[in-house]
GROMACS .gro file of C-alpha atoms in nm:
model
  426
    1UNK     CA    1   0.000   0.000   0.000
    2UNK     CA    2   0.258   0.253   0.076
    3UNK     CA    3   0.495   0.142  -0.197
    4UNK     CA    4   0.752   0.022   0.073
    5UNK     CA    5   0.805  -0.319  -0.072
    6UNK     CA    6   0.867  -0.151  -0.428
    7UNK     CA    7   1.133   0.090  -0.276
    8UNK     CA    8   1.339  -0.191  -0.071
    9UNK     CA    9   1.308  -0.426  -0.412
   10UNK     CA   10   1.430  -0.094  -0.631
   11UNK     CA   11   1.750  -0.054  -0.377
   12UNK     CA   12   1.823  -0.392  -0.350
   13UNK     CA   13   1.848  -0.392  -0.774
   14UNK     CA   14   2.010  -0.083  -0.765
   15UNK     CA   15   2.330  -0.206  -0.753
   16UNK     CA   16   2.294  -0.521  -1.028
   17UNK     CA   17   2.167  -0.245  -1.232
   18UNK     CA   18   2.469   0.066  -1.205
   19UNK     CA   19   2.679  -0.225  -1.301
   20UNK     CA   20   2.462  -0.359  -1.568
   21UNK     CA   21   2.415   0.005  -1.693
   22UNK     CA   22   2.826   0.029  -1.675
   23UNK     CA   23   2.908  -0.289  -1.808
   24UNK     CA   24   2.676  -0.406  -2.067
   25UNK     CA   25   2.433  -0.055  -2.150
   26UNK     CA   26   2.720   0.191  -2.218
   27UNK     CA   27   2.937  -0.005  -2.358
   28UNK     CA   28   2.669  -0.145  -2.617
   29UNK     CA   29   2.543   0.256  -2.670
   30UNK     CA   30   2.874   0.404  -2.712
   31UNK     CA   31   2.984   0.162  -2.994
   32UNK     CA   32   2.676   0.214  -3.115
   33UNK     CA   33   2.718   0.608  -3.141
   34UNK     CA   34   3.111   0.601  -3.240
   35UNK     CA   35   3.006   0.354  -3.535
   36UNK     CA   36   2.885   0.606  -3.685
   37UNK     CA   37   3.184   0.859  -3.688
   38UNK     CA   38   3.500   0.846  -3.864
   39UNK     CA   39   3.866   0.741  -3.765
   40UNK     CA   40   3.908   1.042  -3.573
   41UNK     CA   41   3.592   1.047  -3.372
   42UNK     CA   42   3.501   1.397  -3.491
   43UNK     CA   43   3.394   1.344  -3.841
   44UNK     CA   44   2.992   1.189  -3.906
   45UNK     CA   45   3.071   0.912  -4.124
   46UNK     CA   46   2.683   0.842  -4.156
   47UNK     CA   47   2.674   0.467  -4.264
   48UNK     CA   48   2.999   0.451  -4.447
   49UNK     CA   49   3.155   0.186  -4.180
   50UNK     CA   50   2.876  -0.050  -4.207
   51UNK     CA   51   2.936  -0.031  -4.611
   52UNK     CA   52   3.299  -0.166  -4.503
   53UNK     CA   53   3.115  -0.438  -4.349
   54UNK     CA   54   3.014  -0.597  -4.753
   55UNK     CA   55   3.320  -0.416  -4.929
   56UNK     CA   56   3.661  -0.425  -4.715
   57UNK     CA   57   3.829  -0.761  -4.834
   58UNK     CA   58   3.961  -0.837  -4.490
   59UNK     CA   59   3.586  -0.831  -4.341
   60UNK     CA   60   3.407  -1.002  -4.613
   61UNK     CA   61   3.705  -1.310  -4.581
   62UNK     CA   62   3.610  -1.305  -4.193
   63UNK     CA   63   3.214  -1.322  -4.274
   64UNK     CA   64   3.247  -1.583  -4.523
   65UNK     CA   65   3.462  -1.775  -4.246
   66UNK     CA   66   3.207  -1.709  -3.960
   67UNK     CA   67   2.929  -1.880  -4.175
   68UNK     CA   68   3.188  -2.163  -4.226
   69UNK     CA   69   3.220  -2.181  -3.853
   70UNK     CA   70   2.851  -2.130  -3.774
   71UNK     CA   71   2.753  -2.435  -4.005
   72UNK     CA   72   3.018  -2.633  -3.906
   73UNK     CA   73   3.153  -2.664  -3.537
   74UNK     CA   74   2.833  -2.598  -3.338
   75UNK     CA   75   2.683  -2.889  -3.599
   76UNK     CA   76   2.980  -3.190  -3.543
   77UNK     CA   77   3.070  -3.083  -3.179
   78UNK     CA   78   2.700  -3.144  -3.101
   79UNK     CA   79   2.671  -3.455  -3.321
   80UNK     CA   80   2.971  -3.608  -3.165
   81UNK     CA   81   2.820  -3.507  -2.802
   82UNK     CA   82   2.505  -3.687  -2.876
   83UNK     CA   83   2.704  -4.019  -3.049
   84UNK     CA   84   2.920  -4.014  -2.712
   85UNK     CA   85   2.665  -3.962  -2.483
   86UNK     CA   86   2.425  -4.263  -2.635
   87UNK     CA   87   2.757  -4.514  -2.649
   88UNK     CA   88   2.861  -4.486  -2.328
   89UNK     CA   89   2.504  -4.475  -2.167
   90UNK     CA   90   2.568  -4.874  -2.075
   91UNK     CA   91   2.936  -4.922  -2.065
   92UNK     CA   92   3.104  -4.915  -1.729
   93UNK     CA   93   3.393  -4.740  -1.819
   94UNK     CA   94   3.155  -4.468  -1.911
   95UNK     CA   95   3.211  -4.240  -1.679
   96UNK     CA   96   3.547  -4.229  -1.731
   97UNK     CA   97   3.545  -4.162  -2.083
   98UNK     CA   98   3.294  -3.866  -2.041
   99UNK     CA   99   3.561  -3.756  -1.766
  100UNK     CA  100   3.843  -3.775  -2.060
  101UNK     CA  101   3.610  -3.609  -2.359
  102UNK     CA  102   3.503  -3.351  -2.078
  103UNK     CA  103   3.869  -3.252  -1.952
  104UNK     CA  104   3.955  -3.047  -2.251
  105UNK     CA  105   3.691  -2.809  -2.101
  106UNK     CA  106   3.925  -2.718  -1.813
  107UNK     CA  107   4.189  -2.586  -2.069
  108UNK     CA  108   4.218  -2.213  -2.093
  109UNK     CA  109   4.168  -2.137  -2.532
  110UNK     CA  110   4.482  -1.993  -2.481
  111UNK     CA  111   4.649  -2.325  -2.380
  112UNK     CA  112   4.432  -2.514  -2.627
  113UNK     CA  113   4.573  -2.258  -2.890
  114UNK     CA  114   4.918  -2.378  -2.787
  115UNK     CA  115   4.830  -2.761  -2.830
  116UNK     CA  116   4.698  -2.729  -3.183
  117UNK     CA  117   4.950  -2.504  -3.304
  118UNK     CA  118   5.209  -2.781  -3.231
  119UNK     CA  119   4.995  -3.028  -3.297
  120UNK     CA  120   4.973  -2.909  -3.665
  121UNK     CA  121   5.330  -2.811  -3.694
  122UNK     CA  122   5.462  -2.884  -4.046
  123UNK     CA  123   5.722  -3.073  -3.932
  124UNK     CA  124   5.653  -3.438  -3.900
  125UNK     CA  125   5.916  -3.451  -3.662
  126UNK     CA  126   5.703  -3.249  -3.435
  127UNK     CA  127   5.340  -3.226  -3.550
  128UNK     CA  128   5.105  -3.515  -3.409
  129UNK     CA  129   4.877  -3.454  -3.758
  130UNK     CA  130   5.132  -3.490  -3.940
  131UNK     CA  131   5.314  -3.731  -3.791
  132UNK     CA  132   5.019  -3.961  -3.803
  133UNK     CA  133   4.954  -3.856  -4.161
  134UNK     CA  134   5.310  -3.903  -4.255
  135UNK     CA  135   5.295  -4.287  -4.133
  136UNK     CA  136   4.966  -4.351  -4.323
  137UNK     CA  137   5.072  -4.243  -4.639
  138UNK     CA  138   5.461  -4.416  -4.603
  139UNK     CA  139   5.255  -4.752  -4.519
  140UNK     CA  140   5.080  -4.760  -4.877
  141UNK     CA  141   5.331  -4.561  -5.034
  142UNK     CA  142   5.675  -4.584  -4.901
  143UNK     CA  143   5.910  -4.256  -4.980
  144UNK     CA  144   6.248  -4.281  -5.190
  145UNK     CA  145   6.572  -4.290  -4.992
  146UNK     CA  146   6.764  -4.079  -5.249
  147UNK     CA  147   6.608  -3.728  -5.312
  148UNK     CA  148   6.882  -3.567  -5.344
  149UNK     CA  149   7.097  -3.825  -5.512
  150UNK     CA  150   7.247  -3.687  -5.893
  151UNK     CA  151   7.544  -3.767  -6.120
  152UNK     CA  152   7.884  -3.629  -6.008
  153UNK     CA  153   8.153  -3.561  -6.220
  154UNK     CA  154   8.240  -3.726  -6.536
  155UNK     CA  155   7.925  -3.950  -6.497
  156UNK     CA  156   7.801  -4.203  -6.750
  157UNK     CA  157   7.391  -4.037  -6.670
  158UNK     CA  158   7.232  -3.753  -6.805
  159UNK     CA  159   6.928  -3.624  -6.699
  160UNK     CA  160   6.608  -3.665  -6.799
  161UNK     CA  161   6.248  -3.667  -6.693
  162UNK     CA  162   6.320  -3.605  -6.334
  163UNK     CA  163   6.556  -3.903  -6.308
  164UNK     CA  164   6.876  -4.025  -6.503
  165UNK     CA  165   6.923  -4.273  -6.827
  166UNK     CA  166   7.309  -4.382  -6.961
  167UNK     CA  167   7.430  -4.139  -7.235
  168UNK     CA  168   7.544  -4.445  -7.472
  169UNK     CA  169   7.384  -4.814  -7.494
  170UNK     CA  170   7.471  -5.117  -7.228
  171UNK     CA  171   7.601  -5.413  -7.397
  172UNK     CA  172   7.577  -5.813  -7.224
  173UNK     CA  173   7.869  -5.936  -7.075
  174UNK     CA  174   8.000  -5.555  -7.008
  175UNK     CA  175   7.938  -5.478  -6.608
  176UNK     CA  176   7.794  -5.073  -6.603
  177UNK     CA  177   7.855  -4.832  -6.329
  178UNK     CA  178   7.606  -4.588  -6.227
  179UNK     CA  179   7.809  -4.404  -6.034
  180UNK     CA  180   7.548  -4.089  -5.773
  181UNK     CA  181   7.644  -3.853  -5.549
  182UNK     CA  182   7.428  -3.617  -5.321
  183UNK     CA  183   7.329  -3.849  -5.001
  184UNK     CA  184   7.437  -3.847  -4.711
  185UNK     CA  185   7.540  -4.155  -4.512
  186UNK     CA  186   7.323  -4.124  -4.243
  187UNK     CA  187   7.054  -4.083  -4.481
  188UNK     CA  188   7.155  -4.406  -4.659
  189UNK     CA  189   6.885  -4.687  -4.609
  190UNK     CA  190   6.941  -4.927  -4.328
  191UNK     CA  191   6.992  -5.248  -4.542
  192UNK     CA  192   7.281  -5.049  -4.761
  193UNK     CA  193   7.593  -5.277  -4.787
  194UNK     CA  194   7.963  -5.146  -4.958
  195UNK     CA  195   7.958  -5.159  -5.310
  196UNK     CA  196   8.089  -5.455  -5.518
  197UNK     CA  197   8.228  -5.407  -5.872
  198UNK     CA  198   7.949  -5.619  -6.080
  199UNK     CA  199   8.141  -5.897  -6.207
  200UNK     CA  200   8.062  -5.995  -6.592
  201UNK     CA  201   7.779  -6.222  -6.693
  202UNK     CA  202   7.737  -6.392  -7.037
  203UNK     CA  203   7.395  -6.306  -7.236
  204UNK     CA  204   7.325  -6.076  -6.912
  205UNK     CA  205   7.332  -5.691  -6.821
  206UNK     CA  206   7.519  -5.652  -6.506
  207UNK     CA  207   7.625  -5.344  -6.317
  208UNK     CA  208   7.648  -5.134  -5.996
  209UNK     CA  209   7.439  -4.834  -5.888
  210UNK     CA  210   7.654  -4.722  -5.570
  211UNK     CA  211   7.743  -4.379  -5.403
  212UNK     CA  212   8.031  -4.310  -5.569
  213UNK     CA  213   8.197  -4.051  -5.275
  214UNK     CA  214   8.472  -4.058  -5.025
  215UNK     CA  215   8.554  -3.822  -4.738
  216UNK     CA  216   8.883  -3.688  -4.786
  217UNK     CA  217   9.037  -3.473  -5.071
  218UNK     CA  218   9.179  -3.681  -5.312
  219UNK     CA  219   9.057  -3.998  -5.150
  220UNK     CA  220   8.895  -4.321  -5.369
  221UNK     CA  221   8.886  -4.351  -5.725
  222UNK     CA  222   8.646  -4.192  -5.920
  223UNK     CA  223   8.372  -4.455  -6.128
  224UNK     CA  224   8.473  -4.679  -5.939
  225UNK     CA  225   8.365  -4.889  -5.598
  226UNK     CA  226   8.582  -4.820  -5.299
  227UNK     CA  227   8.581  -5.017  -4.986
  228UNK     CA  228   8.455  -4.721  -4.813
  229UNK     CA  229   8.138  -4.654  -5.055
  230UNK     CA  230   7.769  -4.810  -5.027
  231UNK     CA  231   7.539  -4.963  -5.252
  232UNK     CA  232   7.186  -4.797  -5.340
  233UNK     CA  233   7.011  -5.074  -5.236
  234UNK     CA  234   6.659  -5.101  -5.382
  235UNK     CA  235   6.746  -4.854  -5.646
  236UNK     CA  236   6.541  -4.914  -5.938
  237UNK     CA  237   6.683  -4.955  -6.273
  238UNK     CA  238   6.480  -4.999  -6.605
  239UNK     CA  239   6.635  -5.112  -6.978
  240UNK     CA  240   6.429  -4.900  -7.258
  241UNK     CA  241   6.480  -4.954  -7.620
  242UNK     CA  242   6.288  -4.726  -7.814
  243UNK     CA  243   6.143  -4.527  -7.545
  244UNK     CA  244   5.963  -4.850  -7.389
  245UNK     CA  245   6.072  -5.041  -7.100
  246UNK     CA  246   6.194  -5.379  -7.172
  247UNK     CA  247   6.310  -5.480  -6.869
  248UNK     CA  248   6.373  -5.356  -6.509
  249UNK     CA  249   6.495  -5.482  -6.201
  250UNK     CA  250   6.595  -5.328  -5.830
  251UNK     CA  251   6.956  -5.323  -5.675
  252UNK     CA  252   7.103  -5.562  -5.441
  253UNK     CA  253   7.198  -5.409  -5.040
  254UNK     CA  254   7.579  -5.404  -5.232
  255UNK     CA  255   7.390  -5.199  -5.518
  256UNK     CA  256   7.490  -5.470  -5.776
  257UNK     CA  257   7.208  -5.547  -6.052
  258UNK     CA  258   7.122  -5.765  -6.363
  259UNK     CA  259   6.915  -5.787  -6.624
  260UNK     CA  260   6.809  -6.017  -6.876
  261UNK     CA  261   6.990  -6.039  -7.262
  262UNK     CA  262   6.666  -5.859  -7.399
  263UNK     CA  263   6.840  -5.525  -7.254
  264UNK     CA  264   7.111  -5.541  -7.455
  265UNK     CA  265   7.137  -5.279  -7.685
  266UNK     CA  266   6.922  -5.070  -7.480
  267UNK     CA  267   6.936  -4.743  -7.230
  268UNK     CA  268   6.975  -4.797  -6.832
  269UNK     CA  269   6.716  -4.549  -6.694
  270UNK     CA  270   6.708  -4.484  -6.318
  271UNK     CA  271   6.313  -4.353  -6.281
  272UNK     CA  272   6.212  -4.031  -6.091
  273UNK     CA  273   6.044  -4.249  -5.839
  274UNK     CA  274   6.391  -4.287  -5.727
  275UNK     CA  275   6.427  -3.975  -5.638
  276UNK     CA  276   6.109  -3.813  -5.483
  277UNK     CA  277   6.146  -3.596  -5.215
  278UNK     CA  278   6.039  -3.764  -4.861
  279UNK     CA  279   5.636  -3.726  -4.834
  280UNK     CA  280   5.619  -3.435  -4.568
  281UNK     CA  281   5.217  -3.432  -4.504
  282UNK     CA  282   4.959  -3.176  -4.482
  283UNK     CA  283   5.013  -2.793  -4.474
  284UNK     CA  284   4.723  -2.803  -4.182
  285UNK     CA  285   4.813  -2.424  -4.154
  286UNK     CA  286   4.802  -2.333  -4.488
  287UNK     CA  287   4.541  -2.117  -4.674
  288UNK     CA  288   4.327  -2.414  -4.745
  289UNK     CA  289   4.329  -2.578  -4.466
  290UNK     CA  290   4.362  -2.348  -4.168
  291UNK     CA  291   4.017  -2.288  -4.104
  292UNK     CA  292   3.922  -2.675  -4.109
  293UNK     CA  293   4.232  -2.685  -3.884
  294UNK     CA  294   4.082  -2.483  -3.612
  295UNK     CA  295   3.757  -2.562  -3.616
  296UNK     CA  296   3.864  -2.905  -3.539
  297UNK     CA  297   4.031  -2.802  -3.195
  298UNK     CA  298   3.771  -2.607  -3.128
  299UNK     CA  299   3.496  -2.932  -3.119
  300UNK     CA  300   3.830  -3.129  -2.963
  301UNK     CA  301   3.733  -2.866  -2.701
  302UNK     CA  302   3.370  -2.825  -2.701
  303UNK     CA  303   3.241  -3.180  -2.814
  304UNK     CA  304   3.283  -3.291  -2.393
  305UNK     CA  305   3.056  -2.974  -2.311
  306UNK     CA  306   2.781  -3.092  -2.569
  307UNK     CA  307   2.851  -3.493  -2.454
  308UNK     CA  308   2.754  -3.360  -2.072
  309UNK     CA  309   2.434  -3.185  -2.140
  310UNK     CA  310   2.313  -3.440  -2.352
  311UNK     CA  311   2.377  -3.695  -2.109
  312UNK     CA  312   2.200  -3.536  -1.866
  313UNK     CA  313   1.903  -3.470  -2.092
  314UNK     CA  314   1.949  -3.884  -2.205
  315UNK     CA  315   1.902  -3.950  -1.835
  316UNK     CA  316   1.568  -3.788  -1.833
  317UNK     CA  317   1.396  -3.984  -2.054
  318UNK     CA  318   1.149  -4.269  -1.986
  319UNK     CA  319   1.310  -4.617  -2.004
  320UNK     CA  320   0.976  -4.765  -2.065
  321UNK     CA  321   0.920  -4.607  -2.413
  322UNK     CA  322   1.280  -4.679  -2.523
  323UNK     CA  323   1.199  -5.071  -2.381
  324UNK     CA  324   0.812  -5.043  -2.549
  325UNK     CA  325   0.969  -4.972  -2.879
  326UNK     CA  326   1.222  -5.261  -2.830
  327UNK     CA  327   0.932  -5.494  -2.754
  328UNK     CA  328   0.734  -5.365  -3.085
  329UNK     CA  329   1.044  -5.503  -3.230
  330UNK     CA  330   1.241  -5.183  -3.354
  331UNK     CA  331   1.634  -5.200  -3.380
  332UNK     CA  332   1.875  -5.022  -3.180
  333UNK     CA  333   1.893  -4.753  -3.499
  334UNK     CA  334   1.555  -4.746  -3.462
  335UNK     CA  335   1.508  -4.634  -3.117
  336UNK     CA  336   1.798  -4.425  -3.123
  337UNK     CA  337   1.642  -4.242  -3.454
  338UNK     CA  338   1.260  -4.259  -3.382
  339UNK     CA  339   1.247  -4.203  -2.990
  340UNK     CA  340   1.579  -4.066  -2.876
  341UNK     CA  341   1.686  -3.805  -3.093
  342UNK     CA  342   1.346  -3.697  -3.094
  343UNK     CA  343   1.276  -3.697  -2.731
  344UNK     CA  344   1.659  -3.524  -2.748
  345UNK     CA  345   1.578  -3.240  -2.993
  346UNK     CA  346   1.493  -2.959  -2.699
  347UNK     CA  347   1.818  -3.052  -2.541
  348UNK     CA  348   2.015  -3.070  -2.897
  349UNK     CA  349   1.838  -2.761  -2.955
  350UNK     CA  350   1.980  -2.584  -2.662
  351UNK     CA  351   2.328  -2.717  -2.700
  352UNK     CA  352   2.319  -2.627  -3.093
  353UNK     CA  353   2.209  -2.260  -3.013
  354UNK     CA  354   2.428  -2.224  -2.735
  355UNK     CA  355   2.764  -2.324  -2.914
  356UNK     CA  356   2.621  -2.081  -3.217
  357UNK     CA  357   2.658  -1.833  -3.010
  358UNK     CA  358   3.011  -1.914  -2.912
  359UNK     CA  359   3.150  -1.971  -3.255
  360UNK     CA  360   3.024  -1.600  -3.340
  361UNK     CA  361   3.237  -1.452  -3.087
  362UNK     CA  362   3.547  -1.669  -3.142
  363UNK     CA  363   3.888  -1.520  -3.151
  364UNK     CA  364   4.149  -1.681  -2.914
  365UNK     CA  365   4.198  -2.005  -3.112
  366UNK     CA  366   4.206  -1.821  -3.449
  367UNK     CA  367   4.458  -1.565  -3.312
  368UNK     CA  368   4.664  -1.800  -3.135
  369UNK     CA  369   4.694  -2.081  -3.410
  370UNK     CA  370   4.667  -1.931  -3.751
  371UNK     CA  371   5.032  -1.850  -3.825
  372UNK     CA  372   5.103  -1.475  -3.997
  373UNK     CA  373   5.111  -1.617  -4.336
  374UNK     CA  374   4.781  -1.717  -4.296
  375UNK     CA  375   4.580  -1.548  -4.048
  376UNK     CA  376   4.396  -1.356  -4.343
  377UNK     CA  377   4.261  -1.668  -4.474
  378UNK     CA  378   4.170  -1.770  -4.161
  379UNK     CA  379   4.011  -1.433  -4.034
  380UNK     CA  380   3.667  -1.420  -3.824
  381UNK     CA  381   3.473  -1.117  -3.725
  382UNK     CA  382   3.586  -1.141  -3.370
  383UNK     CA  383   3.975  -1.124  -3.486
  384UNK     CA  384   3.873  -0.863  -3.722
  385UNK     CA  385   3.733  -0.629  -3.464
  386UNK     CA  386   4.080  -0.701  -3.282
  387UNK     CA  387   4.264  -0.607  -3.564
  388UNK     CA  388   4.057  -0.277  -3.682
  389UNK     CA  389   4.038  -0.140  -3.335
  390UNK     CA  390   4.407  -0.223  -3.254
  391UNK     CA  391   4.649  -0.243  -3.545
  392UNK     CA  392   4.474  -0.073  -3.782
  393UNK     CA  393   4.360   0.252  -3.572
  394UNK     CA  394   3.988   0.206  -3.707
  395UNK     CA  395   3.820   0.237  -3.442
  396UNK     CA  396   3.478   0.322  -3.647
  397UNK     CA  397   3.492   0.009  -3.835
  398UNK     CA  398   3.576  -0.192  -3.536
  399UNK     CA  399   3.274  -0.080  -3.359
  400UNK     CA  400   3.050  -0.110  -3.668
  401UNK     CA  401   3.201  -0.455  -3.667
  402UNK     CA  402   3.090  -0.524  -3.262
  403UNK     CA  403   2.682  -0.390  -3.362
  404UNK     CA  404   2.701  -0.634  -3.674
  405UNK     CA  405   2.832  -0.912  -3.432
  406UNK     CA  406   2.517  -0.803  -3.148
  407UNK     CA  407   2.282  -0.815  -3.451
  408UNK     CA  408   2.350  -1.154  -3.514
  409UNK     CA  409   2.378  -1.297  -3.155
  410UNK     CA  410   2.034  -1.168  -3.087
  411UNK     CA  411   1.796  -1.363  -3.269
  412UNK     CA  412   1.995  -1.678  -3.208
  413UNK     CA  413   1.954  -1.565  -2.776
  414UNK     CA  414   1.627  -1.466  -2.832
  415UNK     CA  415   1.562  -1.850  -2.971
  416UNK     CA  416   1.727  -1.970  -2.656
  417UNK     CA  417   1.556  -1.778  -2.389
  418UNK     CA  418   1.256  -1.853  -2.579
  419UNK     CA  419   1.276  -2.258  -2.560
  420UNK     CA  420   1.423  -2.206  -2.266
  421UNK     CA  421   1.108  -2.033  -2.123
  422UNK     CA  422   0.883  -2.335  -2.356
  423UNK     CA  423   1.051  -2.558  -2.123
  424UNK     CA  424   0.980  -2.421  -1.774
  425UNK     CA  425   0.631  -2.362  -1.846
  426UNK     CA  426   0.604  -2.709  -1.896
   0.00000   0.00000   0.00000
């Protein structure tokens, strides 16, 4: 009656909302109001900075990349959540692998930027991805141990075609040196013996393909094997008459060869294949692939949060009509596609929104992993804003920038708080 209660509730609110007017109000009204002026803050620049927004190259790279990211990582980290969540419902090491997919959560972006930036390193050496990559690809396809191998001086080769063929034609019964230089011998393959002069065959092409170099000036002879010198073992050789292959054949550990009589008369080739440099991976922080990149450590990080709330929605849901269906005689994909996921959808609703809004305001992975080279190509708006406000000394753009960014959180909160409400009133 005497407006007592309303006065005590008002002063009791007063100070959420001095802080709320401080923190979130002003701040949102004075970028507002300076979007509108020019670099200087003096100048009206009407709605020339939100024009930037659709012309500046930088800015239209970091929209097209926020759509990426808004399609993408909110979309897998939440299908992955849900997939974990449903496998390890009835496992009893469940709990412990929800603990694992969860702990990423506890890592600062900072740190996580850290991880991934060595975890992509281009170095195989050093990069997980790559290293793992690397060791696919020399499984089915096993690198050349002489990339760098060539002829030296005086050599019998010539070049051609990215690997080496004999200037004159090989003759049966006459042993041929194919003398390289160019490796070094701790990049030699394991199973390398010394070389062997090839010792003459009749009706046969015989011969030695051997690294033809000796430390020490004026040390071993030249063309020919020296007790010192390895073979190129597995070195392939191929006889072509004609410009066809007639015959080929790989070298012994001593880096001795033959080949049948049908090679006589012919050209000793040693293939490019020979000679292809080492297979060195993926450029994960290249142009192409940079954004992929880091939208995969983001869902590394963010899959454990979606796995967690969808667990605890999963928990919620009568066991009789997932045991009802059973009985009707529907499969596992059945239940899980027909009852769960729909039964699911306001909790995979929530998390989807909820990451949405997380991906729009990324910036520490971006800024932390993307290397200089390639931070344009993998540019958001959030690292854009950075940049404008900071480097650039546009301070006009960069708030035009942080309006476009509130613009498109909204409707994706007002969806949340929205279900969100849905749900309580029911």
């Amino acid at each position: 009656m005497t407006g007592t209660r309303r006065t005590v509730a008002a002063l009791f609110l007063l100070p959420a909302l001095v802080l709320l007017g401080a923190l979130v109000v002003y701040p949102i009204g004075y970028s507002l109001v300076r979007s509108f002026y020019d670099r200087s803050g003096d100048g009206f620049a009407g709605v020339d900075n939100y024009k930037a927004l659709f012309t500046d190259d930088g800015i239209r790279t970091a929209l097209k990349n926020n759509v990426i990211w808004v399609v993408f990582a909110p979309t897998v980290a939440t299908a992955l959540g849900l997939i974990f969540a449903v496998l390890t419902e009835r496992v009893r090491w469940g709990t412990a692998f929800k603990l694992v997919v969860f702990m990423p959560m506890a890592i600062s972006m900072l740190a996580a930027g850290i991880i991934f930036r060595l975890v992509y390193d281009q170095d195989p050496d050093k990069g997980v991805a790559n290293a793992v990559w690397v060791g696919v690809h020399d499984t089915f396809a096993e690198s050349s141990a002489f990339p760098k191998a060539h002829p030296g001086r005086d050599s019998p080769l010539r070049a051609e075609d990215g690997g080496f063929i004999t200037r004159t034609p090989v003759r049966t019964g006459v042993p041929v040196a194919l003398p390289l230089v160019g490796v070094a011998p701790d990049q030699m393959p394991g199973s390398a013996q010394k070389a062997v002069q090839a010792r003459p065959e009749q009706g046969e092409i015989t011969g030695t393909a051997w690294q033809d170099f000796t430390r020490g000036k004026g040390v071993g002879t030249l063309g020919a094997p020296d007790p010192s010198e390895l073979g190129y073992a597995g070195m392939k050789i191929e006889a072509v008459k004609d410009g066809k292959v007639v015959a080929s054949t790989k070298a012994a550990a001593d880096g001795t060869f033959t080949l049948p009589g049908e090679a006589d008369g012919a050209l000793l080739r040693l293939p490019a294949s020979n000679f292809e440099e080492a297979y060195n991976g993926l450029d994960w922080l290249g142009p192409s692939l940079v954004t992929p990149a880091i939208i995969g450590s983001y869902i590394w990080m963010w899959a454990g949060f979606a796995m967690v709330l969808i667990a605890a929605g999963l928990a919620g849901i009568p066991r009789e009509l997932l045991e009802a269906a059973r009985v009707d005689g529907a499969s596992e994909w059945q239940v899980f596609r027909r009852v769960t996921v729909p039964l699911l959808a306001p909790v995979l609703a929530v998390v989807a929104v909820t990451l949405m809004i997380n991906v729009l305001k990324v910036f520490d992975l971006v800024f932390i992993i993307a290397p200089g080279s390639s931070q344009d190509d993998a540019n958001v708006l959030a690292l854009e804003l950075y940049r404008k406000g900071f480097s650039e000394d546009q301070p006009g753009i960069a708030s035009a920038i942080a309006v476009f960014l509130l613009l498109l959180v909204i409707p994706v909160m007002w969806f949340n708080v929205r279900r969100l409400r849905r749900e309580v009133r029911r």
